[in-house]
Short mmCIF file of N, CA and C in Angstrom, two decimals:
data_model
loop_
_atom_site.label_atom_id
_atom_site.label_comp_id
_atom_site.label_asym_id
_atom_site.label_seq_id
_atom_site.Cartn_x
_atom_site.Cartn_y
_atom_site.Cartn_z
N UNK C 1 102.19 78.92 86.61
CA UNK C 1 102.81 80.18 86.94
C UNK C 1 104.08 80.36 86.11
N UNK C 2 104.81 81.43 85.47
CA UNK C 2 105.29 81.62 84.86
C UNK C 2 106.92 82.24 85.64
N UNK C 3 107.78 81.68 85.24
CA UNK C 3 109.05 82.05 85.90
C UNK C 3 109.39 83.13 85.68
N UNK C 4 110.41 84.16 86.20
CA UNK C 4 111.15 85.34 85.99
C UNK C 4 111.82 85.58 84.39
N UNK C 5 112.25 83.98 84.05
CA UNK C 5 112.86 83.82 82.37
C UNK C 5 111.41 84.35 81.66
N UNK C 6 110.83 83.70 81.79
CA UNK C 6 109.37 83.50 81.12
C UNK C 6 108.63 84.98 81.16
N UNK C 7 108.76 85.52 82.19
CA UNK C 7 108.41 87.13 82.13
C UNK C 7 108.91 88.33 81.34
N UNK C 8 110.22 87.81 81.31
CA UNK C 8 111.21 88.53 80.63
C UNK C 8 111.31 88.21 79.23
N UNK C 9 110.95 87.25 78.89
CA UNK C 9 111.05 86.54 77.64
C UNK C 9 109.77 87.54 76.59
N UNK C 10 108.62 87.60 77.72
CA UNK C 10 107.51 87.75 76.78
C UNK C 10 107.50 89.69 76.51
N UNK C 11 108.19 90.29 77.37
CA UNK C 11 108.61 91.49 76.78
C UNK C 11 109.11 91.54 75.24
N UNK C 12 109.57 90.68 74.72
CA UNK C 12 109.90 90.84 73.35
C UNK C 12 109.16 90.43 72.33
N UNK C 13 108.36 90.23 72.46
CA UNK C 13 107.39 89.60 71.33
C UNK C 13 105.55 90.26 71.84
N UNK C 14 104.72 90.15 71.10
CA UNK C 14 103.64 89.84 71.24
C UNK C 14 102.69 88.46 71.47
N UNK C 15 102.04 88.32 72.69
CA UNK C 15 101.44 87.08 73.23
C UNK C 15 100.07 87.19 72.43
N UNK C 16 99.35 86.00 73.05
CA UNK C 16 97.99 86.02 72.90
C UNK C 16 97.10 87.27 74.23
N UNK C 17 97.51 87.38 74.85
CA UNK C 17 97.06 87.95 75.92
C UNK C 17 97.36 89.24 75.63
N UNK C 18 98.27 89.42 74.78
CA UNK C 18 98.61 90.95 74.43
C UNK C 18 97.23 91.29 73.12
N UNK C 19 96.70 90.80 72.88
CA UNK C 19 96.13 90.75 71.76
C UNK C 19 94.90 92.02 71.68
N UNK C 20 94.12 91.61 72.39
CA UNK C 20 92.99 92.85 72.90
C UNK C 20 93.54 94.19 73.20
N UNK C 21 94.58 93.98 73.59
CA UNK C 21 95.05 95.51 74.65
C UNK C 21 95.64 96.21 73.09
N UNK C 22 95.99 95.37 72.05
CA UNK C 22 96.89 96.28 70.94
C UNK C 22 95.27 96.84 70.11
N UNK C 23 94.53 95.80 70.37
CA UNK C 23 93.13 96.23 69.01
C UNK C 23 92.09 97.03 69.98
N UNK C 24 92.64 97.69 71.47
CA UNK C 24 92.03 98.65 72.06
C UNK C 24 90.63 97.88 72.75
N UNK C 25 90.44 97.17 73.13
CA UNK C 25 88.82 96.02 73.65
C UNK C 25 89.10 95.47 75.02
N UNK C 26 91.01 95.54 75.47
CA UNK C 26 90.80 95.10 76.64
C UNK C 26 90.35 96.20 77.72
N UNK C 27 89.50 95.18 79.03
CA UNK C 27 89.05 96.27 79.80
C UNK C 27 90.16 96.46 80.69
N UNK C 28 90.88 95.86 80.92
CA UNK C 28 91.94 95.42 81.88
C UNK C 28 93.41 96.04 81.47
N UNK C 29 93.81 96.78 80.18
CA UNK C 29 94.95 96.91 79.84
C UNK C 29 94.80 98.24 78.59
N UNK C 30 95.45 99.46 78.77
CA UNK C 30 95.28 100.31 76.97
C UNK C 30 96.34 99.81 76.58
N UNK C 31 96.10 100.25 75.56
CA UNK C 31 97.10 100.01 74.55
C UNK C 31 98.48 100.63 74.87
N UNK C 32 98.95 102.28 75.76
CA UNK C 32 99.62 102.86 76.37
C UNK C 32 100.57 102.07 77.13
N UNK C 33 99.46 101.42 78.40
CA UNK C 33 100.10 100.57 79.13
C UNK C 33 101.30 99.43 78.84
N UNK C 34 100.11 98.77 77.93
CA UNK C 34 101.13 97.44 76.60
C UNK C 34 102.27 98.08 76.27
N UNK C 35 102.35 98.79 75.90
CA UNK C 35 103.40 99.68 75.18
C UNK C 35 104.83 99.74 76.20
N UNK C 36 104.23 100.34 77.30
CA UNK C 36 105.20 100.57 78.58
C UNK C 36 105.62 99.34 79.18
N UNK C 37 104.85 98.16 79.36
CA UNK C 37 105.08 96.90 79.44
C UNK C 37 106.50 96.56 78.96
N UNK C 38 106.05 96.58 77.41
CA UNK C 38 106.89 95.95 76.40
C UNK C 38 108.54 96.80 76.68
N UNK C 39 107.98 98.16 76.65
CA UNK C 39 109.67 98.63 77.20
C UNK C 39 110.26 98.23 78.46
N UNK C 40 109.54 97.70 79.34
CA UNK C 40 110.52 97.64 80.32
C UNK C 40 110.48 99.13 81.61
N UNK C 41 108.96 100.03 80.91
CA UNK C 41 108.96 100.99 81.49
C UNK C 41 107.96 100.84 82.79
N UNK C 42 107.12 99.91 82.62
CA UNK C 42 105.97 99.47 83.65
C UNK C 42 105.79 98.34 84.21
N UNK C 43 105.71 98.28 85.32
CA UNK C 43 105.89 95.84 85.93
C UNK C 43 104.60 95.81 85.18
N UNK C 44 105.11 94.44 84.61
CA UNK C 44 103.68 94.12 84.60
C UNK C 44 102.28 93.43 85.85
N UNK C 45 100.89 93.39 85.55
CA UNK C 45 100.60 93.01 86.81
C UNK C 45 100.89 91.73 87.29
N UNK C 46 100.23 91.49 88.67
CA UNK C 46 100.96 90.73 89.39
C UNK C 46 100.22 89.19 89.03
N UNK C 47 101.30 88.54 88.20
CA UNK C 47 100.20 87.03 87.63
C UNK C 47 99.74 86.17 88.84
N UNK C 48 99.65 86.25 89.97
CA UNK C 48 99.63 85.84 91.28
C UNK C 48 97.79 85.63 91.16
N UNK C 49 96.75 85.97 90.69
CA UNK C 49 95.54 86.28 90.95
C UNK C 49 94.60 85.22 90.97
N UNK C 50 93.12 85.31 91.09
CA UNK C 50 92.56 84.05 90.93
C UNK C 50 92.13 83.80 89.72
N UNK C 51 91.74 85.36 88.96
CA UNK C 51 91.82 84.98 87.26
C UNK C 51 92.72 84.26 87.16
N UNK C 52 93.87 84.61 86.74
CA UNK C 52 94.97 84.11 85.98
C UNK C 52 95.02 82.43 86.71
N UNK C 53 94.76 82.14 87.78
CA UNK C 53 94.63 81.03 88.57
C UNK C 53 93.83 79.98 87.13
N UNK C 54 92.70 80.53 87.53
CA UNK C 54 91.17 79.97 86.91
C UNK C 54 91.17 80.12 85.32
N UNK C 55 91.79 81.07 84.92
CA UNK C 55 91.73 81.26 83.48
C UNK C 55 93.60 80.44 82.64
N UNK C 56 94.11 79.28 83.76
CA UNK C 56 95.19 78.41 83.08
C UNK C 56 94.27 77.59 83.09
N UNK C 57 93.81 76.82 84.78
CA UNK C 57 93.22 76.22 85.16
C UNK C 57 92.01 75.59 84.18
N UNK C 58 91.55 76.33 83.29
CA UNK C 58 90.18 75.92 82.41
C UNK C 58 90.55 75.78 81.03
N UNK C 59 92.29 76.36 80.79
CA UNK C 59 92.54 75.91 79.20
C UNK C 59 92.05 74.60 78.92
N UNK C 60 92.41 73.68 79.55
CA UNK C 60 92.22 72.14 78.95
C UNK C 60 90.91 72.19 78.21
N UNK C 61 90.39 72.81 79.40
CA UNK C 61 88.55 72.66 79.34
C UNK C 61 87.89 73.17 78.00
N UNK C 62 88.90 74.53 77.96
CA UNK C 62 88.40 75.09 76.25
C UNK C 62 88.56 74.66 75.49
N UNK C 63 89.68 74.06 75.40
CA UNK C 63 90.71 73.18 74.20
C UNK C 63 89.95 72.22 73.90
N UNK C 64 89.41 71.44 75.02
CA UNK C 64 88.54 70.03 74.61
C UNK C 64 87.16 70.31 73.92
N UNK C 65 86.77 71.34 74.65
CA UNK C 65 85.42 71.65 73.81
C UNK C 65 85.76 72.11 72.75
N UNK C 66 86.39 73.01 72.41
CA UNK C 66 86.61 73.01 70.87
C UNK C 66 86.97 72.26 69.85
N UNK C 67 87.36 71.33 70.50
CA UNK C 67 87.43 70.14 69.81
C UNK C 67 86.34 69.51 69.30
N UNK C 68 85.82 69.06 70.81
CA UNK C 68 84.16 68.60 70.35
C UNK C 68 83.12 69.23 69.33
N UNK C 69 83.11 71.08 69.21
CA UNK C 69 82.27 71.26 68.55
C UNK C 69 83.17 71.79 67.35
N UNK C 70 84.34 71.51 67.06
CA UNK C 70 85.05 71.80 65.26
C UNK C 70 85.45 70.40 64.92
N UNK C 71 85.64 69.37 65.52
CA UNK C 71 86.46 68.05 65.26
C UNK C 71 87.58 68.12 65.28
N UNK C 72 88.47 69.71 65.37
CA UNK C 72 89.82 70.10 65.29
C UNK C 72 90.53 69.92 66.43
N UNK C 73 91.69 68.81 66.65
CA UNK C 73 92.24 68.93 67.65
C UNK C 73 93.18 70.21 67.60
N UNK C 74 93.46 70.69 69.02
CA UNK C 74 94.89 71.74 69.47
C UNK C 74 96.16 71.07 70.21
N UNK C 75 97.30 71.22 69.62
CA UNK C 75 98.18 70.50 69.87
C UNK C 75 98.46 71.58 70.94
N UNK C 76 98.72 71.40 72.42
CA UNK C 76 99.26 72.52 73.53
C UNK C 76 101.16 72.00 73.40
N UNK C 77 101.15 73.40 73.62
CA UNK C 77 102.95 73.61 73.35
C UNK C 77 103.23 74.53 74.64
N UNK C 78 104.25 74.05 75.50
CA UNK C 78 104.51 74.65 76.44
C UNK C 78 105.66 75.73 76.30
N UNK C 79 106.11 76.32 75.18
CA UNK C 79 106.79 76.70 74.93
C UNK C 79 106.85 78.21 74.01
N UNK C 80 107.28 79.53 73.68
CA UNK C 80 107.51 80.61 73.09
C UNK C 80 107.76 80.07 71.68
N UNK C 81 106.85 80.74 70.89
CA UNK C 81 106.99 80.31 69.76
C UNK C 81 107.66 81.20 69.09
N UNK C 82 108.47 81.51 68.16
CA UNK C 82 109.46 82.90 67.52
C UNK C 82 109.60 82.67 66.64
N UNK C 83 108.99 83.39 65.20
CA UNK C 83 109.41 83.29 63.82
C UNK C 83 110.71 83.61 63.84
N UNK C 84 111.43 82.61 63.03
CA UNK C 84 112.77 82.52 62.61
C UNK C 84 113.68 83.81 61.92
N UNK C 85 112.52 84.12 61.39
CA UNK C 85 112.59 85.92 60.26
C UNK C 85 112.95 87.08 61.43
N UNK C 86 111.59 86.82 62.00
CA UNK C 86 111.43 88.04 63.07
C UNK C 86 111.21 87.67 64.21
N UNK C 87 112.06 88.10 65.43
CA UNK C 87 112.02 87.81 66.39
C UNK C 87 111.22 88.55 67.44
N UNK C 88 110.73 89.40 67.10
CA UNK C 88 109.58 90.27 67.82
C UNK C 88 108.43 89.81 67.47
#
């Protein structure tokens, strides 16, 4: 679950989760919405759910299989990553 810092934090940048909603494919989010998000004009929804539960819950699970079928390990980083250049 993600803290109040951590909520606030991701208003400034683009996530992975933001990703679909900007290239218009999510079913769950327009691009409008994202937008209003990012200002500070709309809450975002409530990360409380059983997706969001089930869909942390199974990263490992993806991570490992992808491993298995590329040989490529994923190093997990618990942390906001921010180009040094650009901070958005």
């Amino acid at each position: 679950m993600l803290t109040a810092e951590q909520l606030e934090a991701r208003k400034a940048g683009i996530g992975g989760s933001d990703v679909a909603s900007i290239l218009g494919l999510s079913p769950w989010k327009s691009q409008y919405q994202l937008y209003l998000e990012k200002r500070g004009e709309l809450d975002e929804p409530v990360l409380d759910s059983d997706l969001v539960h089930f869909g942390s819950l199974l990263e490992g699970v993806v991570s490992d299989e992808y491993t298995t079928r590329t040989g490529e390990k994923l190093e997990r980083r618990n942390k906001m990553l921010i180009h040094p250049k650009y901070p958005f």
